PDB file of C-alpha atoms in Angstrom:
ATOM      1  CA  UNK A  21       0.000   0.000   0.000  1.00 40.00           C
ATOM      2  CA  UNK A  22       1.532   3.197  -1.036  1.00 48.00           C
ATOM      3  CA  UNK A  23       2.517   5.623   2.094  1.00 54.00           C
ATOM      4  CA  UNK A  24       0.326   8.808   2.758  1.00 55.00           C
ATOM      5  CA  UNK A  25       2.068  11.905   3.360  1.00 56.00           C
ATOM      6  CA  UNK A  26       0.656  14.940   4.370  1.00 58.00           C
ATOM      7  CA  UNK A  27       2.131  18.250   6.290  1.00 56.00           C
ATOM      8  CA  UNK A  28       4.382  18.264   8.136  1.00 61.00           C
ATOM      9  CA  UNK A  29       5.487  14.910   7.841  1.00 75.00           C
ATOM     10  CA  UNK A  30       5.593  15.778   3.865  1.00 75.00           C
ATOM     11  CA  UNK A  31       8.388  18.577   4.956  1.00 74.00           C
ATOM     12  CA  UNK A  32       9.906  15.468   7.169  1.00 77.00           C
ATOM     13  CA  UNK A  33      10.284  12.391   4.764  1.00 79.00           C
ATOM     14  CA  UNK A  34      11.486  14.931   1.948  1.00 76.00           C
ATOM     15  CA  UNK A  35      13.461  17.206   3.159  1.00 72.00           C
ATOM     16  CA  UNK A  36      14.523  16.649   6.720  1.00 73.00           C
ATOM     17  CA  UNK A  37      14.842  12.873   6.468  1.00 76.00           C
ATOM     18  CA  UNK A  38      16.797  13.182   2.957  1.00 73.00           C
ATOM     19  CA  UNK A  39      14.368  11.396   1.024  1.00 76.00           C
ATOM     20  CA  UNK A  40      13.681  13.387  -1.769  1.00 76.00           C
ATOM     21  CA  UNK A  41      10.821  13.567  -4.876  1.00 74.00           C
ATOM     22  CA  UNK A  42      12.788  10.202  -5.339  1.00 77.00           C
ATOM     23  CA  UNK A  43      11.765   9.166  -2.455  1.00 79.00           C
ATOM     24  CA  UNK A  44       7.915   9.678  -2.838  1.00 78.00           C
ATOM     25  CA  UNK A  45       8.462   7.410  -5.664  1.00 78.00           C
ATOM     26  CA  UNK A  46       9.769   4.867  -4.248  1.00 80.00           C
ATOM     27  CA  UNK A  47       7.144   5.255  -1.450  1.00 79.00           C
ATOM     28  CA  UNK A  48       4.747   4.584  -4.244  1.00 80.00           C
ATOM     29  CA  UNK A  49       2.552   7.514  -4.184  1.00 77.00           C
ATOM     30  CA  UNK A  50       0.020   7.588  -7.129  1.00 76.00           C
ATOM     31  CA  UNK A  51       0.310  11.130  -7.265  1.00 78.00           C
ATOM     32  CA  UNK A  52       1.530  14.631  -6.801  1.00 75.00           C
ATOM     33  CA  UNK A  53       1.124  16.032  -3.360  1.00 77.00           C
ATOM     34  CA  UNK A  54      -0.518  19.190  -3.161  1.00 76.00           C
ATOM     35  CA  UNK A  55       2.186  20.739  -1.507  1.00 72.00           C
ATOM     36  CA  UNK A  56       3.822  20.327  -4.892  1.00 70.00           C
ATOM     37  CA  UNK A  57       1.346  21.713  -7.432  1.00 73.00           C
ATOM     38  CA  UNK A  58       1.480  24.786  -8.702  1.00 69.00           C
ATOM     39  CA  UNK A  59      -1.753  27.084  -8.898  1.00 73.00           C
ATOM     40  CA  UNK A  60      -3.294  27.042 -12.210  1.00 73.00           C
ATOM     41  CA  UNK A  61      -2.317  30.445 -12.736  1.00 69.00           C
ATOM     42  CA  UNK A  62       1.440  29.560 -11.872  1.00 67.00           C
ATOM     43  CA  UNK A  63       1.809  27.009 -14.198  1.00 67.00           C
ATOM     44  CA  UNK A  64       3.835  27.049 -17.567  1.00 64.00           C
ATOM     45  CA  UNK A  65       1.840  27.433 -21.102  1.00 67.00           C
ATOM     46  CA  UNK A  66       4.396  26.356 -23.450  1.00 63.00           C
ATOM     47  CA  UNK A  67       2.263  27.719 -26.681  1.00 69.00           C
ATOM     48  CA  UNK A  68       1.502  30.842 -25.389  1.00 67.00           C
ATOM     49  CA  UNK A  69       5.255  31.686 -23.747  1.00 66.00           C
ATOM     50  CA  UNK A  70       6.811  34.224 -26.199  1.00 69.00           C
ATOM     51  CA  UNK A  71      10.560  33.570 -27.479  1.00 68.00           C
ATOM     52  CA  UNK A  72      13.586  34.964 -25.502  1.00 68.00           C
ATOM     53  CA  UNK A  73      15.716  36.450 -28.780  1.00 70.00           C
ATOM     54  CA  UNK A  74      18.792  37.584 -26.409  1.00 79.00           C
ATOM     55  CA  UNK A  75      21.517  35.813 -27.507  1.00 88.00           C
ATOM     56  CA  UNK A  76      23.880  34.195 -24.730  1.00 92.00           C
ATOM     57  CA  UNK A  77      27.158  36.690 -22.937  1.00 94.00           C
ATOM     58  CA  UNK A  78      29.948  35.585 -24.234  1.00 96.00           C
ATOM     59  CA  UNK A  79      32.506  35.487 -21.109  1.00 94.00           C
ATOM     60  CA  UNK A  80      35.976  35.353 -23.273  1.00 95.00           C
ATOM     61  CA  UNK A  81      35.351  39.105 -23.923  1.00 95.00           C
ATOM     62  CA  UNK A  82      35.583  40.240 -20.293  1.00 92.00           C
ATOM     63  CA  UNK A  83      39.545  39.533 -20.906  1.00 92.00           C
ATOM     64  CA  UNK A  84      39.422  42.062 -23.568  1.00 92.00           C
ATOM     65  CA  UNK A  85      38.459  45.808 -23.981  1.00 95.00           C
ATOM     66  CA  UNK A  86      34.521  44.618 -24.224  1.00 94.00           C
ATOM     67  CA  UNK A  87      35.035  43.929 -20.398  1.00 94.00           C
ATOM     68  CA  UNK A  88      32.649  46.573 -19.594  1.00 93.00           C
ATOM     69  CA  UNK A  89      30.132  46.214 -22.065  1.00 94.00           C
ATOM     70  CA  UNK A  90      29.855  42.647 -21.125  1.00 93.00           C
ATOM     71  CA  UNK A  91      29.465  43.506 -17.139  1.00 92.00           C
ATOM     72  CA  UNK A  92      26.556  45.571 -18.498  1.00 92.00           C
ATOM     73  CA  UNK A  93      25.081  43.021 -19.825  1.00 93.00           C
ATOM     74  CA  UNK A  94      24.982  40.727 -16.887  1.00 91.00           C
ATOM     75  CA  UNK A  95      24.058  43.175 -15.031  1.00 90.00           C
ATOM     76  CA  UNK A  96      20.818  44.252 -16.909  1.00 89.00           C
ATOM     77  CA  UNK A  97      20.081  40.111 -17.283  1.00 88.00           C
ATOM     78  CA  UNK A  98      19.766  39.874 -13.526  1.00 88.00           C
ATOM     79  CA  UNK A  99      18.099  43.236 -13.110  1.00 87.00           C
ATOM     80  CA  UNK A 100      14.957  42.258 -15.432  1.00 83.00           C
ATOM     81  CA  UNK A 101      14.784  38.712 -16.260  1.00 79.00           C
ATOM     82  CA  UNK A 102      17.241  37.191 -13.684  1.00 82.00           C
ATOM     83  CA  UNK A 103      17.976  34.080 -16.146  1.00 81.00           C
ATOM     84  CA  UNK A 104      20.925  34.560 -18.459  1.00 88.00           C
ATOM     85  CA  UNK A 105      22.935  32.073 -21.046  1.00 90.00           C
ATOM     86  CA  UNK A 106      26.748  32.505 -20.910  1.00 94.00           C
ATOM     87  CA  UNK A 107      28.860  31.048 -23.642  1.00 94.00           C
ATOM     88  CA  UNK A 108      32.921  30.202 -24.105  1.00 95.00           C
ATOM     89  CA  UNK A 109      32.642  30.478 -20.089  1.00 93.00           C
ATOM     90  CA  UNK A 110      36.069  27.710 -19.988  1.00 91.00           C
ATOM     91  CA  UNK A 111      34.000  24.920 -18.424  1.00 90.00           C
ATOM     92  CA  UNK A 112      34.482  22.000 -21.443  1.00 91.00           C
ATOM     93  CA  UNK A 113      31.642  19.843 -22.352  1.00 87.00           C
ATOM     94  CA  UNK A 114      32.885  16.577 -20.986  1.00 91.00           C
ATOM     95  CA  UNK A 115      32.925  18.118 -17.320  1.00 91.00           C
ATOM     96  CA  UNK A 116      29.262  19.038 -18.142  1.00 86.00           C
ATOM     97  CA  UNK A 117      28.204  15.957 -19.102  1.00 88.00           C
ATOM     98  CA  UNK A 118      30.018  14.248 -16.145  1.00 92.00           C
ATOM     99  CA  UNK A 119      28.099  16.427 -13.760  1.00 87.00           C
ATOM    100  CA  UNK A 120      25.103  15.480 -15.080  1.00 85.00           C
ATOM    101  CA  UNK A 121      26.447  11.704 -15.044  1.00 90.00           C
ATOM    102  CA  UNK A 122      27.196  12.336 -11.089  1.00 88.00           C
ATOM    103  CA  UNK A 123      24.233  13.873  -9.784  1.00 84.00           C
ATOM    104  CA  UNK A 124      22.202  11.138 -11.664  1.00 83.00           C
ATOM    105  CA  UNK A 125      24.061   8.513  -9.207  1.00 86.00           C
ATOM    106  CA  UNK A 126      23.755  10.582  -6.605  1.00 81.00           C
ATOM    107  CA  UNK A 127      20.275  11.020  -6.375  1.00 77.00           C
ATOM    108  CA  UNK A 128      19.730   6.986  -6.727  1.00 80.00           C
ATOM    109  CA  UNK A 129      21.684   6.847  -3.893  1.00 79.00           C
ATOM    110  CA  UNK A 130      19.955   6.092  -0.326  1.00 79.00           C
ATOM    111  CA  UNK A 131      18.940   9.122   2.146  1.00 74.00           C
ATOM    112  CA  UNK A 132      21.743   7.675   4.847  1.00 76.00           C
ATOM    113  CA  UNK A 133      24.422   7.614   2.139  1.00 78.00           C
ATOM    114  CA  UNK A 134      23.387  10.639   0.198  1.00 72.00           C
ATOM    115  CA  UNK A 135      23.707  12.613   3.538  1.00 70.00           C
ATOM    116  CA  UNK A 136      26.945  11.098   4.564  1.00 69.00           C
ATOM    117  CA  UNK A 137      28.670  12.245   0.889  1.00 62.00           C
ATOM    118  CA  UNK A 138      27.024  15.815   1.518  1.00 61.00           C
ATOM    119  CA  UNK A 139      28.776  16.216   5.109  1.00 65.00           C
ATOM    120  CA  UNK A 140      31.838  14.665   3.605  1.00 64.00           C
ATOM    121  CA  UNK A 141      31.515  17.775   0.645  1.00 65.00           C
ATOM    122  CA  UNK A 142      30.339  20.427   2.737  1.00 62.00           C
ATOM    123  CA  UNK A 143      33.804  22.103   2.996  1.00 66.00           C
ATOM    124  CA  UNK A 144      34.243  22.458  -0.539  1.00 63.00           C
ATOM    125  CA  UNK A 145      30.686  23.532  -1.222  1.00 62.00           C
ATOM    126  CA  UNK A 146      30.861  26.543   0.866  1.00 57.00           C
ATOM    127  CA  UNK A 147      34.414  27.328  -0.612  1.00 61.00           C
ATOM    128  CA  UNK A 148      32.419  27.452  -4.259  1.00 55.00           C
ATOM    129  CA  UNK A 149      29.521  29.427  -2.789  1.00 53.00           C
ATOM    130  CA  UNK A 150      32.448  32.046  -1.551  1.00 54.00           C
ATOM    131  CA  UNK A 151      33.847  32.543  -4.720  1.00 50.00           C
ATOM    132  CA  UNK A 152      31.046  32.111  -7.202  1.00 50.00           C
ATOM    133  CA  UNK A 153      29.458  35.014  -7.539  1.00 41.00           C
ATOM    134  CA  UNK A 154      21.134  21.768 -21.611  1.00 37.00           C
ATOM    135  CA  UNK A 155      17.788  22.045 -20.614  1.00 39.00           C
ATOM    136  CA  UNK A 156      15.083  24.614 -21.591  1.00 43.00           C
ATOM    137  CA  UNK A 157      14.455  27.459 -19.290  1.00 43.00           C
ATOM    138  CA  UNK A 158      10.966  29.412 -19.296  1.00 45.00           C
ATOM    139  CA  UNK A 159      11.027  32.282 -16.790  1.00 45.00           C
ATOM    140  CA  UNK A 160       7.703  34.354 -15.525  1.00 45.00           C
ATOM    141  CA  UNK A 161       8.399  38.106 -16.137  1.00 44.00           C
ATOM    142  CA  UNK A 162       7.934  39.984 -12.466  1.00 47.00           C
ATOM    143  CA  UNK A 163       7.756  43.446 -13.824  1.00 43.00           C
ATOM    144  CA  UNK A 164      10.152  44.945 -16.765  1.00 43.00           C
ATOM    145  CA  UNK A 165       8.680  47.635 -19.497  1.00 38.00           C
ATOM    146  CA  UNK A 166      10.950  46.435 -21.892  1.00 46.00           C
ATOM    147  CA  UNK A 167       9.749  42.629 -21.750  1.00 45.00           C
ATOM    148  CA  UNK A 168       6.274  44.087 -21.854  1.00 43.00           C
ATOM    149  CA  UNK A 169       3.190  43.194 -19.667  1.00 43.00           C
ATOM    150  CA  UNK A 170       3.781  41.798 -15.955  1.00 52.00           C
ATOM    151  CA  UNK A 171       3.112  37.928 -15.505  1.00 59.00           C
ATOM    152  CA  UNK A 172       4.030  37.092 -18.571  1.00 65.00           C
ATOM    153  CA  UNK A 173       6.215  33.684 -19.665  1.00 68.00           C
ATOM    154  CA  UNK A 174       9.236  33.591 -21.539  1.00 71.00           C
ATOM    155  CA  UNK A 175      10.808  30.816 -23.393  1.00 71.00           C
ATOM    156  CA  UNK A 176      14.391  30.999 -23.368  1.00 73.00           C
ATOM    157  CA  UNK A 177      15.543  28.147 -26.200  1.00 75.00           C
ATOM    158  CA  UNK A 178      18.892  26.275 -25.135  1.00 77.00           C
ATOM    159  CA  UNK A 179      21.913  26.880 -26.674  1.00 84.00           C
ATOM    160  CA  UNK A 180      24.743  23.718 -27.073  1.00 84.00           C
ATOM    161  CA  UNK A 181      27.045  24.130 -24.581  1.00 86.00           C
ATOM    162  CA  UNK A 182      26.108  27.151 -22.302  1.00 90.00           C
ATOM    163  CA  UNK A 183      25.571  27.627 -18.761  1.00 89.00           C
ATOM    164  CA  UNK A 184      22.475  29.032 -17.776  1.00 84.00           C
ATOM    165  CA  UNK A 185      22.337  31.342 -15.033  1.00 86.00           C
ATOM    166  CA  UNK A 186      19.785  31.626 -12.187  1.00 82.00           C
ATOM    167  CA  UNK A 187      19.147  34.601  -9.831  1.00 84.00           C
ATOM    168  CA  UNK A 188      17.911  32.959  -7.088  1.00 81.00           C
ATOM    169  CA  UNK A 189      16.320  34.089  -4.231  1.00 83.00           C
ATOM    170  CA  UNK A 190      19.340  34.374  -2.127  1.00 81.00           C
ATOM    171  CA  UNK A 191      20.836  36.866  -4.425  1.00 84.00           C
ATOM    172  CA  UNK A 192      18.032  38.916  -4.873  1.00 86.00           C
ATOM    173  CA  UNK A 193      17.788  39.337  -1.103  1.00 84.00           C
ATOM    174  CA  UNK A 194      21.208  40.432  -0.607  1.00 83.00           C
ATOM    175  CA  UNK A 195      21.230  42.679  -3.647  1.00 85.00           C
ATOM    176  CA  UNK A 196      18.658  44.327  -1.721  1.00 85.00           C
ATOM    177  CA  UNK A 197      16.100  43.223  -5.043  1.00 84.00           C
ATOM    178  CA  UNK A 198      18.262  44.722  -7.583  1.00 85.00           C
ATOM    179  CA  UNK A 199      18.601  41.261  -9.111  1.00 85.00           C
ATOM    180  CA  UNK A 200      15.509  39.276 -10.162  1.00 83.00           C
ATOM    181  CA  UNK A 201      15.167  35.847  -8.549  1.00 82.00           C
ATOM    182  CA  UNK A 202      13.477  33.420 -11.720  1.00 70.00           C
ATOM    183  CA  UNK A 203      10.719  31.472  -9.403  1.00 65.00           C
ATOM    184  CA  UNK A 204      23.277  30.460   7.140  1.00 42.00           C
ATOM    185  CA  UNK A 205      22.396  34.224   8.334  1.00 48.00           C
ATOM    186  CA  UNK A 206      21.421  36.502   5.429  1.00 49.00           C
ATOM    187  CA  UNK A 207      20.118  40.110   4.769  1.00 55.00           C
ATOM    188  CA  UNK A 208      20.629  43.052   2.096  1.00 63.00           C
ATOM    189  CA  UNK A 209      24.108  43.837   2.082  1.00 59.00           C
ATOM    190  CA  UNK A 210      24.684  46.912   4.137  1.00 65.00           C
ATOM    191  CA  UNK A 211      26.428  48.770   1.630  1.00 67.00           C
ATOM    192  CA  UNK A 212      23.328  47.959  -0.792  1.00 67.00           C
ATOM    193  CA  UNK A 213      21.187  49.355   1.976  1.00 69.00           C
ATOM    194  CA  UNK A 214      23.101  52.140   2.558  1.00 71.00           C
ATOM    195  CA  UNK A 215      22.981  53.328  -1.030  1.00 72.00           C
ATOM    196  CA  UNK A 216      19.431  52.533  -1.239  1.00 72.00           C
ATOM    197  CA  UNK A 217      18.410  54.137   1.505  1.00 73.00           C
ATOM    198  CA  UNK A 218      15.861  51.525   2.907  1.00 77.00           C
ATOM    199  CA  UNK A 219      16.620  47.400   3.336  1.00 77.00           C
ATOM    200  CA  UNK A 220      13.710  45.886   1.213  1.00 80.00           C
ATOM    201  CA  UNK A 221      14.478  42.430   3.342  1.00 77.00           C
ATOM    202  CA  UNK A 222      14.936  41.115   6.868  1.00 77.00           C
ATOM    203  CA  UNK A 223      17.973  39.498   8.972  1.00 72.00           C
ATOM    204  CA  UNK A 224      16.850  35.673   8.476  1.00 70.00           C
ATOM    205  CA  UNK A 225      18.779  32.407   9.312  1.00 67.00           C
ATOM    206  CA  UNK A 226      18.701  30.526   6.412  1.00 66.00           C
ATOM    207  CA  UNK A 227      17.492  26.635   7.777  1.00 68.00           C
ATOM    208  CA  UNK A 228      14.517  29.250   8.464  1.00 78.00           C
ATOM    209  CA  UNK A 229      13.804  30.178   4.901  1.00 76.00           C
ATOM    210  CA  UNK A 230      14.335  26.495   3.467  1.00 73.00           C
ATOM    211  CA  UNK A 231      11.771  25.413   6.441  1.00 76.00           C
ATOM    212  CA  UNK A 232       9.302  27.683   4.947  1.00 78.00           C
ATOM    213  CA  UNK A 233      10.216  27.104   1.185  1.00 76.00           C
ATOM    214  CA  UNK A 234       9.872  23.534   1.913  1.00 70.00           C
ATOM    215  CA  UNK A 235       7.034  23.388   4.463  1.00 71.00           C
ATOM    216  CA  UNK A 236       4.688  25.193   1.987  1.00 71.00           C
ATOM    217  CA  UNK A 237       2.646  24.968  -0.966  1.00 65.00           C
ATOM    218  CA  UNK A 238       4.566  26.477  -3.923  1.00 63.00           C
ATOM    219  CA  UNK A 239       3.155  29.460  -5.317  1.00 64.00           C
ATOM    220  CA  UNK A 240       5.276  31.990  -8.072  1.00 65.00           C
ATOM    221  CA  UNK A 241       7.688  33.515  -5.645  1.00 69.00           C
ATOM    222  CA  UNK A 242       5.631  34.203  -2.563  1.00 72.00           C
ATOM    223  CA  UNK A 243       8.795  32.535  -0.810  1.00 76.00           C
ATOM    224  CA  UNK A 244      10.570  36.379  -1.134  1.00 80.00           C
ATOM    225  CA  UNK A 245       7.379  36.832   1.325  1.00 83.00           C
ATOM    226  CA  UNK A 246       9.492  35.645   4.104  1.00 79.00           C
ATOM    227  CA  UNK A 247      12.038  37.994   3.999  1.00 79.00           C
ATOM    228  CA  UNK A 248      10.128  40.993   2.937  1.00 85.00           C
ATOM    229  CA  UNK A 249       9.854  43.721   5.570  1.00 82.00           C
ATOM    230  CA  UNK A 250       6.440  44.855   5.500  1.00 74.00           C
ATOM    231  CA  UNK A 251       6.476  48.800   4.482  1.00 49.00           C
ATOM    232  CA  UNK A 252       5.188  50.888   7.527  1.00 47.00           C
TER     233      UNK A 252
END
């Protein structure tokens, strides 16, 4: 008989236990929890998304006297659509395809052992997170006059070898909102405040924000609502 899940004990077999969606599978539920539907008015309608025609940054020119003009660019991607394809970025295509190879056996793996490989990785996770700054993407439009009406979808076609780049909601948050999140202690960064004039987010810890990410239906980016300080 195929196990029933509902909150919390959803948020606990998924995420705390280190189950997974995998996991549900294997559970053999017959379908989606609700927890994991998106409203109708959230969800993706391929035929009616309009094309993305920006072509992908090419990163070899930041070595060269286009350095600026490519900043620029990145900069404006995360400011309105906060999805962006880089190209000739130095990763090669075999390391790609290796990740994808890895994360594939890592994910069959079971909860106790996929937890033990992530403590035994931690250290070198957070060292990437410090110094960091193909499948089709489709990205809701928040609010941007020059990708026309609020709400709307965007299909942004794959390119062969590119890295796609996601604002996520972390980075949004301590850019103070400057840079679009697609759908640990943080906060703005003070020197983003301090420019702005006002911090557009709260101090949160972040086992906080996954608890609530996690522990709740999804819906567009209502997880920002977290974070957001109410205006007075």
């Amino acid at each position: 008989m195929a196990q029933v899940l509902t909150m919390p004990n959803l948020f606990n077999f998924v995420v705390r236990d280190g189950n997974g969606v995998k996991g549900m599978v294997d559970a053999g539920l017959s379908k989606v929890p609700r927890a994991y539907l998106q409203p109708p008015q959230e969800r993706i309608d391929k035929d009616a998304a309009r094309k993305h025609g920006q072509p992908p940054i090419d990163l070899s020119k930041l070595d060269g006297p286009k350095h600026d003009q490519v900043a620029e660019q990145i900069v404006r991607a995360a400011e309105s659509l906060g999805f962006f394809q880089v190209v000739n970025h130095g990763v090669p295509v075999e390391i790609l395809e290796s990740l994808k190879d890895t994360a594939h056996d890592f994910f069959s793996m079971s909860p106790k052992k996929k937890q033990f490989t992530a403590r035994k990785i931690k250290k070198v996770s957070l060292e990437y997170l410090r110094t960091s700054m193909s499948m089709e993407v489709i990205r809701k439009i928040e609010e941007d006059s020059e990708f026309e009406k609020k709400g709307e979808w965007v299909e942004i076609p794959p390119v062969p070898g590119a890295l796609v780049i996601n604002v996520g909601d972390m980075i949004q948050i301590i850019s103070n909102g400057k840079y679009k999140s697609a759908e640990h202690r943080i906060a703005p960064l003070p020197q983003v405040v301090e420019k702005d004039g006002q911090a557009l987010y709260r101090e949160f810890v972040l086992a906080d924000y996954m608890k609530n990410f996690f522990g709740n239906a999804h819906d567009g980016k209502k997880s920002l609502d977290f974070a957001t300080i109410n205006a007075a």
